[in-house]
Amino acid sequence: MGRRIRTFNRTAADAPVSAGGELPIDASFLESLLGYNARRAALTIIEAFLERMSVYGLRPVDFSVLSLITHNPGITSRQLCAALGILPPNLVKLIADLDKRGLLLRKPHPEDGRAIGLYLSADGKKLMREAEAAACDLENRVSSPLSADERATLMRLLRKIYQPDPSAPDTASGSTP
Amino acid sequence: MGRRIRTFNRTAADAPVSAGGELPIDASFLESLLGYNARRAALTIIEAFLERMSVYGLRPVDFSVLSLITHNPGITSRQLCAALGILPPNLVKLIADLDKRGLLLRKPHPEDGRAIGLYLSADGKKLMREAEAAACDLENRVSSPLSADERATLMRLLRKIYQPDPSAPDTASGSTP
DNA sequence: TATTGTTATACTCTATAACTATA
DNA sequence: TATAGTTATAGAGTATAACAATA
């Protein structure tokens, strides 16, 4: 409870309740920025995710890795790094820890002697069945303030931000010197 | 360029271009999650923000702090911490660095001898006029894939996620054991 | 006794360089 | 020579405990 949060733009969720008698802070400029609102929403969801997945001993990054292994058996560390934007040195301990927990099988790649294919063990499969179900349950919970249509619209608009249609005209003055 | 990114769910933006001949990775489960999409969008915007603000020597957190001081002259460290979710010990160096750059004035609080009111210096005001204009320019750029209506809808739906209307019924099964 | 601002410190996350073994 | 996986390490970012001055 009262988990402490990252920086950037955040308004007081768990601020130590003030002694009182202070004027409210004007954060309207920050609140007019898309980045502020996107980050607030992402942090809200990720915080719920952290809490929901802690039962399984999985951080978001662990879940992401295991989910990719689940749906891509034999995937290599290099491919995980590319797909998740993790740097190779930082994946080593993560994989080693999941391996120590008996969730993984590591088999030498049949064609490339340098690579190691990653698979879920029986325990790993069992854990991920539960964890992915929990993720779906959480998904319903965090999107409960939205109608089904609104949820679909939100997904679509978010994708337009990070995967802008290259054929669409760029209406803004965007210059990057 | 080639900035390295945080963890959680990310698909390869700057993945080292593969040797080739590999099957594409199935990330459809991750891509079905609202948190994944919200984080991807937030990171896209924040990355553009980092780049745009680097001319001013401001990280997002510096910009946030200076913006709050701009619109709340005399604000205290404690209030900044509450508004931005920063822990007091972590704000000390941030404020000290902005002060060293001559962007701030620190005046003892007239009523509370423990507190220090924060103000922008003339240089700070000049910098923030430019930086907030740049933030508005960036805002137009990142939201350029969206129509004005879509941008407003996105803002509204994001706020519904992190500021759910308490009077609305919670349709989900949300249990947190 | 509680709060503001601070120091010291630790832990996590992210990043770079360099090694090894294979290709 | 280039790539997959690894080691060691450095730097952010974030966290807690404890202190002095003030309320």
PDB file of N, CA, C and O in Angstrom, chain A residues 47-82:
ATOM      1  N   GLU A  47       0.572   0.129 -12.068  1.00  0.00           N
ATOM      2  CA  GLU A  47       0.543  -0.055 -10.623  1.00  0.00           C
ATOM      3  C   GLU A  47      -0.412  -1.196 -10.254  1.00  0.00           C
ATOM      4  O   GLU A  47      -0.090  -2.052  -9.426  1.00  0.00           O
ATOM      5  N   ALA A  48      -1.575  -1.198 -10.889  1.00  0.00           N
ATOM      6  CA  ALA A  48      -2.524  -2.294 -10.662  1.00  0.00           C
ATOM      7  C   ALA A  48      -1.929  -3.622 -11.123  1.00  0.00           C
ATOM      8  O   ALA A  48      -2.105  -4.660 -10.476  1.00  0.00           O
ATOM      9  N   PHE A  49      -1.187  -3.559 -12.222  1.00  0.00           N
ATOM     10  CA  PHE A  49      -0.556  -4.774 -12.752  1.00  0.00           C
ATOM     11  C   PHE A  49       0.477  -5.310 -11.765  1.00  0.00           C
ATOM     12  O   PHE A  49       0.519  -6.514 -11.475  1.00  0.00           O
ATOM     13  N   LEU A  50       1.323  -4.418 -11.244  1.00  0.00           N
ATOM     14  CA  LEU A  50       2.334  -4.813 -10.257  1.00  0.00           C
ATOM     15  C   LEU A  50       1.700  -5.545  -9.087  1.00  0.00           C
ATOM     16  O   LEU A  50       2.184  -6.579  -8.626  1.00  0.00           O
ATOM     17  N   GLU A  51       0.597  -4.961  -8.603  1.00  0.00           N
ATOM     18  CA  GLU A  51      -0.065  -5.531  -7.437  1.00  0.00           C
ATOM     19  C   GLU A  51      -0.674  -6.892  -7.776  1.00  0.00           C
ATOM     20  O   GLU A  51      -0.512  -7.868  -7.047  1.00  0.00           O
ATOM     21  N   ARG A  52      -1.338  -6.947  -8.932  1.00  0.00           N
ATOM     22  CA  ARG A  52      -2.036  -8.178  -9.323  1.00  0.00           C
ATOM     23  C   ARG A  52      -1.066  -9.322  -9.583  1.00  0.00           C
ATOM     24  O   ARG A  52      -1.382 -10.488  -9.322  1.00  0.00           O
ATOM     25  N   MET A  53       0.123  -8.988 -10.128  1.00  0.00           N
ATOM     26  CA  MET A  53       1.074 -10.027 -10.515  1.00  0.00           C
ATOM     27  C   MET A  53       2.028 -10.420  -9.392  1.00  0.00           C
ATOM     28  O   MET A  53       2.790 -11.374  -9.534  1.00  0.00           O
ATOM     29  N   SER A  54       1.982  -9.657  -8.286  1.00  0.00           N
ATOM     30  CA  SER A  54       2.929  -9.946  -7.219  1.00  0.00           C
ATOM     31  C   SER A  54       2.667 -11.338  -6.619  1.00  0.00           C
ATOM     32  O   SER A  54       3.584 -11.974  -6.118  1.00  0.00           O
ATOM     33  N   VAL A  55       1.417 -11.796  -6.693  1.00  0.00           N
ATOM     34  CA  VAL A  55       1.103 -13.155  -6.219  1.00  0.00           C
ATOM     35  C   VAL A  55       1.920 -14.200  -6.958  1.00  0.00           C
ATOM     36  O   VAL A  55       2.246 -15.258  -6.421  1.00  0.00           O
ATOM     37  N   TYR A  56       2.206 -13.928  -8.212  1.00  0.00           N
ATOM     38  CA  TYR A  56       2.943 -14.890  -9.030  1.00  0.00           C
ATOM     39  C   TYR A  56       4.447 -14.602  -9.017  1.00  0.00           C
ATOM     40  O   TYR A  56       5.216 -15.264  -9.709  1.00  0.00           O
ATOM     41  N   GLY A  57       4.854 -13.596  -8.257  1.00  0.00           N
ATOM     42  CA  GLY A  57       6.269 -13.235  -8.213  1.00  0.00           C
ATOM     43  C   GLY A  57       6.767 -12.707  -9.539  1.00  0.00           C
ATOM     44  O   GLY A  57       7.934 -12.898  -9.897  1.00  0.00           O
ATOM     45  N   LEU A  58       5.880 -12.051 -10.283  1.00  0.00           N
ATOM     46  CA  LEU A  58       6.252 -11.551 -11.610  1.00  0.00           C
ATOM     47  C   LEU A  58       6.150 -10.036 -11.666  1.00  0.00           C
ATOM     48  O   LEU A  58       5.120  -9.468 -11.331  1.00  0.00           O
ATOM     49  N   ARG A  59       7.244  -9.386 -12.084  1.00  0.00           N
ATOM     50  CA  ARG A  59       7.166  -7.976 -12.441  1.00  0.00           C
ATOM     51  C   ARG A  59       6.649  -7.894 -13.870  1.00  0.00           C
ATOM     52  O   ARG A  59       6.650  -8.897 -14.605  1.00  0.00           O
ATOM     53  N   PRO A  60       6.227  -6.693 -14.272  1.00  0.00           N
ATOM     54  CA  PRO A  60       5.746  -6.559 -15.647  1.00  0.00           C
ATOM     55  C   PRO A  60       6.725  -7.113 -16.680  1.00  0.00           C
ATOM     56  O   PRO A  60       6.321  -7.804 -17.617  1.00  0.00           O
ATOM     57  N   VAL A  61       8.017  -6.834 -16.479  1.00  0.00           N
ATOM     58  CA  VAL A  61       8.987  -7.293 -17.470  1.00  0.00           C
ATOM     59  C   VAL A  61       9.095  -8.820 -17.475  1.00  0.00           C
ATOM     60  O   VAL A  61       9.285  -9.431 -18.537  1.00  0.00           O
ATOM     61  N   ASP A  62       8.968  -9.452 -16.292  1.00  0.00           N
ATOM     62  CA  ASP A  62       8.976 -10.915 -16.240  1.00  0.00           C
ATOM     63  C   ASP A  62       7.768 -11.477 -16.983  1.00  0.00           C
ATOM     64  O   ASP A  62       7.879 -12.436 -17.754  1.00  0.00           O
ATOM     65  N   PHE A  63       6.615 -10.860 -16.721  1.00  0.00           N
ATOM     66  CA  PHE A  63       5.401 -11.303 -17.399  1.00  0.00           C
ATOM     67  C   PHE A  63       5.553 -11.172 -18.912  1.00  0.00           C
ATOM     68  O   PHE A  63       5.184 -12.081 -19.660  1.00  0.00           O
ATOM     69  N   SER A  64       6.099 -10.046 -19.359  1.00  0.00           N
ATOM     70  CA  SER A  64       6.256  -9.825 -20.795  1.00  0.00           C
ATOM     71  C   SER A  64       7.143 -10.898 -21.417  1.00  0.00           C
ATOM     72  O   SER A  64       6.825 -11.463 -22.465  1.00  0.00           O
ATOM     73  N   VAL A  65       8.256 -11.177 -20.740  1.00  0.00           N
ATOM     74  CA  VAL A  65       9.184 -12.189 -21.257  1.00  0.00           C
ATOM     75  C   VAL A  65       8.509 -13.553 -21.305  1.00  0.00           C
ATOM     76  O   VAL A  65       8.544 -14.246 -22.332  1.00  0.00           O
ATOM     77  N   LEU A  66       7.875 -13.944 -20.202  1.00  0.00           N
ATOM     78  CA  LEU A  66       7.239 -15.264 -20.160  1.00  0.00           C
ATOM     79  C   LEU A  66       6.094 -15.353 -21.158  1.00  0.00           C
ATOM     80  O   LEU A  66       5.857 -16.415 -21.747  1.00  0.00           O
ATOM     81  N   SER A  67       5.375 -14.255 -21.344  1.00  0.00           N
ATOM     82  CA  SER A  67       4.270 -14.279 -22.300  1.00  0.00           C
ATOM     83  C   SER A  67       4.796 -14.467 -23.723  1.00  0.00           C
ATOM     84  O   SER A  67       4.229 -15.238 -24.508  1.00  0.00           O
ATOM     85  N   LEU A  68       5.905 -13.810 -24.037  1.00  0.00           N
ATOM     86  CA  LEU A  68       6.483 -13.993 -25.379  1.00  0.00           C
ATOM     87  C   LEU A  68       7.003 -15.418 -25.560  1.00  0.00           C
ATOM     88  O   LEU A  68       6.872 -15.999 -26.639  1.00  0.00           O
ATOM     89  N   ILE A  69       7.594 -15.986 -24.504  1.00  0.00           N
ATOM     90  CA  ILE A  69       8.054 -17.379 -24.601  1.00  0.00           C
ATOM     91  C   ILE A  69       6.852 -18.319 -24.760  1.00  0.00           C
ATOM     92  O   ILE A  69       6.883 -19.271 -25.538  1.00  0.00           O
ATOM     93  N   THR A  70       5.778 -18.001 -24.034  1.00  0.00           N
ATOM     94  CA  THR A  70       4.566 -18.817 -24.121  1.00  0.00           C
ATOM     95  C   THR A  70       4.068 -18.932 -25.561  1.00  0.00           C
ATOM     96  O   THR A  70       3.756 -20.024 -26.040  1.00  0.00           O
ATOM     97  N   HIS A  71       4.035 -17.788 -26.230  1.00  0.00           N
ATOM     98  CA  HIS A  71       3.436 -17.752 -27.569  1.00  0.00           C
ATOM     99  C   HIS A  71       4.471 -17.903 -28.680  1.00  0.00           C
ATOM    100  O   HIS A  71       4.100 -17.922 -29.855  1.00  0.00           O
ATOM    101  N   ASN A  72       5.754 -17.987 -28.279  1.00  0.00           N
ATOM    102  CA  ASN A  72       6.818 -18.180 -29.264  1.00  0.00           C
ATOM    103  C   ASN A  72       7.852 -19.156 -28.715  1.00  0.00           C
ATOM    104  O   ASN A  72       9.002 -18.793 -28.482  1.00  0.00           O
ATOM    105  N   PRO A  73       7.435 -20.411 -28.486  1.00  0.00           N
ATOM    106  CA  PRO A  73       8.387 -21.361 -27.900  1.00  0.00           C
ATOM    107  C   PRO A  73       9.636 -21.484 -28.770  1.00  0.00           C
ATOM    108  O   PRO A  73       9.538 -21.543 -29.990  1.00  0.00           O
ATOM    109  N   GLY A  74      10.796 -21.486 -28.110  1.00  0.00           N
ATOM    110  CA  GLY A  74      12.057 -21.559 -28.826  1.00  0.00           C
ATOM    111  C   GLY A  74      12.647 -20.195 -29.132  1.00  0.00           C
ATOM    112  O   GLY A  74      13.729 -20.086 -29.715  1.00  0.00           O
ATOM    113  N   ILE A  75      11.942 -19.143 -28.716  1.00  0.00           N
ATOM    114  CA  ILE A  75      12.449 -17.771 -28.930  1.00  0.00           C
ATOM    115  C   ILE A  75      13.804 -17.622 -28.243  1.00  0.00           C
ATOM    116  O   ILE A  75      14.058 -18.261 -27.216  1.00  0.00           O
ATOM    117  N   THR A  76      14.665 -16.813 -28.805  1.00  0.00           N
ATOM    118  CA  THR A  76      16.001 -16.604 -28.220  1.00  0.00           C
ATOM    119  C   THR A  76      16.050 -15.314 -27.408  1.00  0.00           C
ATOM    120  O   THR A  76      15.182 -14.447 -27.536  1.00  0.00           O
ATOM    121  N   SER A  77      17.091 -15.194 -26.603  1.00  0.00           N
ATOM    122  CA  SER A  77      17.279 -13.978 -25.805  1.00  0.00           C
ATOM    123  C   SER A  77      17.353 -12.748 -26.708  1.00  0.00           C
ATOM    124  O   SER A  77      16.789 -11.703 -26.400  1.00  0.00           O
ATOM    125  N   ARG A  78      18.077 -12.888 -27.809  1.00  0.00           N
ATOM    126  CA  ARG A  78      18.237 -11.776 -28.738  1.00  0.00           C
ATOM    127  C   ARG A  78      16.874 -11.292 -29.231  1.00  0.00           C
ATOM    128  O   ARG A  78      16.617 -10.088 -29.306  1.00  0.00           O
ATOM    129  N   GLN A  79      16.001 -12.243 -29.574  1.00  0.00           N
ATOM    130  CA  GLN A  79      14.669 -11.876 -30.063  1.00  0.00           C
ATOM    131  C   GLN A  79      13.842 -11.219 -28.972  1.00  0.00           C
ATOM    132  O   GLN A  79      13.085 -10.284 -29.239  1.00  0.00           O
ATOM    133  N   LEU A  80      13.975 -11.725 -27.737  1.00  0.00           N
ATOM    134  CA  LEU A  80      13.271 -11.093 -26.616  1.00  0.00           C
ATOM    135  C   LEU A  80      13.736  -9.648 -26.443  1.00  0.00           C
ATOM    136  O   LEU A  80      12.921  -8.739 -26.256  1.00  0.00           O
ATOM    137  N   CYS A  81      15.050  -9.457 -26.514  1.00  0.00           N
ATOM    138  CA  CYS A  81      15.587  -8.108 -26.371  1.00  0.00           C
ATOM    139  C   CYS A  81      15.019  -7.180 -27.437  1.00  0.00           C
ATOM    140  O   CYS A  81      14.614  -6.046 -27.148  1.00  0.00           O
ATOM    141  N   ALA A  82      14.989  -7.670 -28.677  1.00  0.00           N
ATOM    142  CA  ALA A  82      14.497  -6.835 -29.774  1.00  0.00           C
ATOM    143  C   ALA A  82      13.019  -6.518 -29.583  1.00  0.00           C
ATOM    144  O   ALA A  82      12.581  -5.385 -29.781  1.00  0.00           O
TER     145      ALA A  82
END
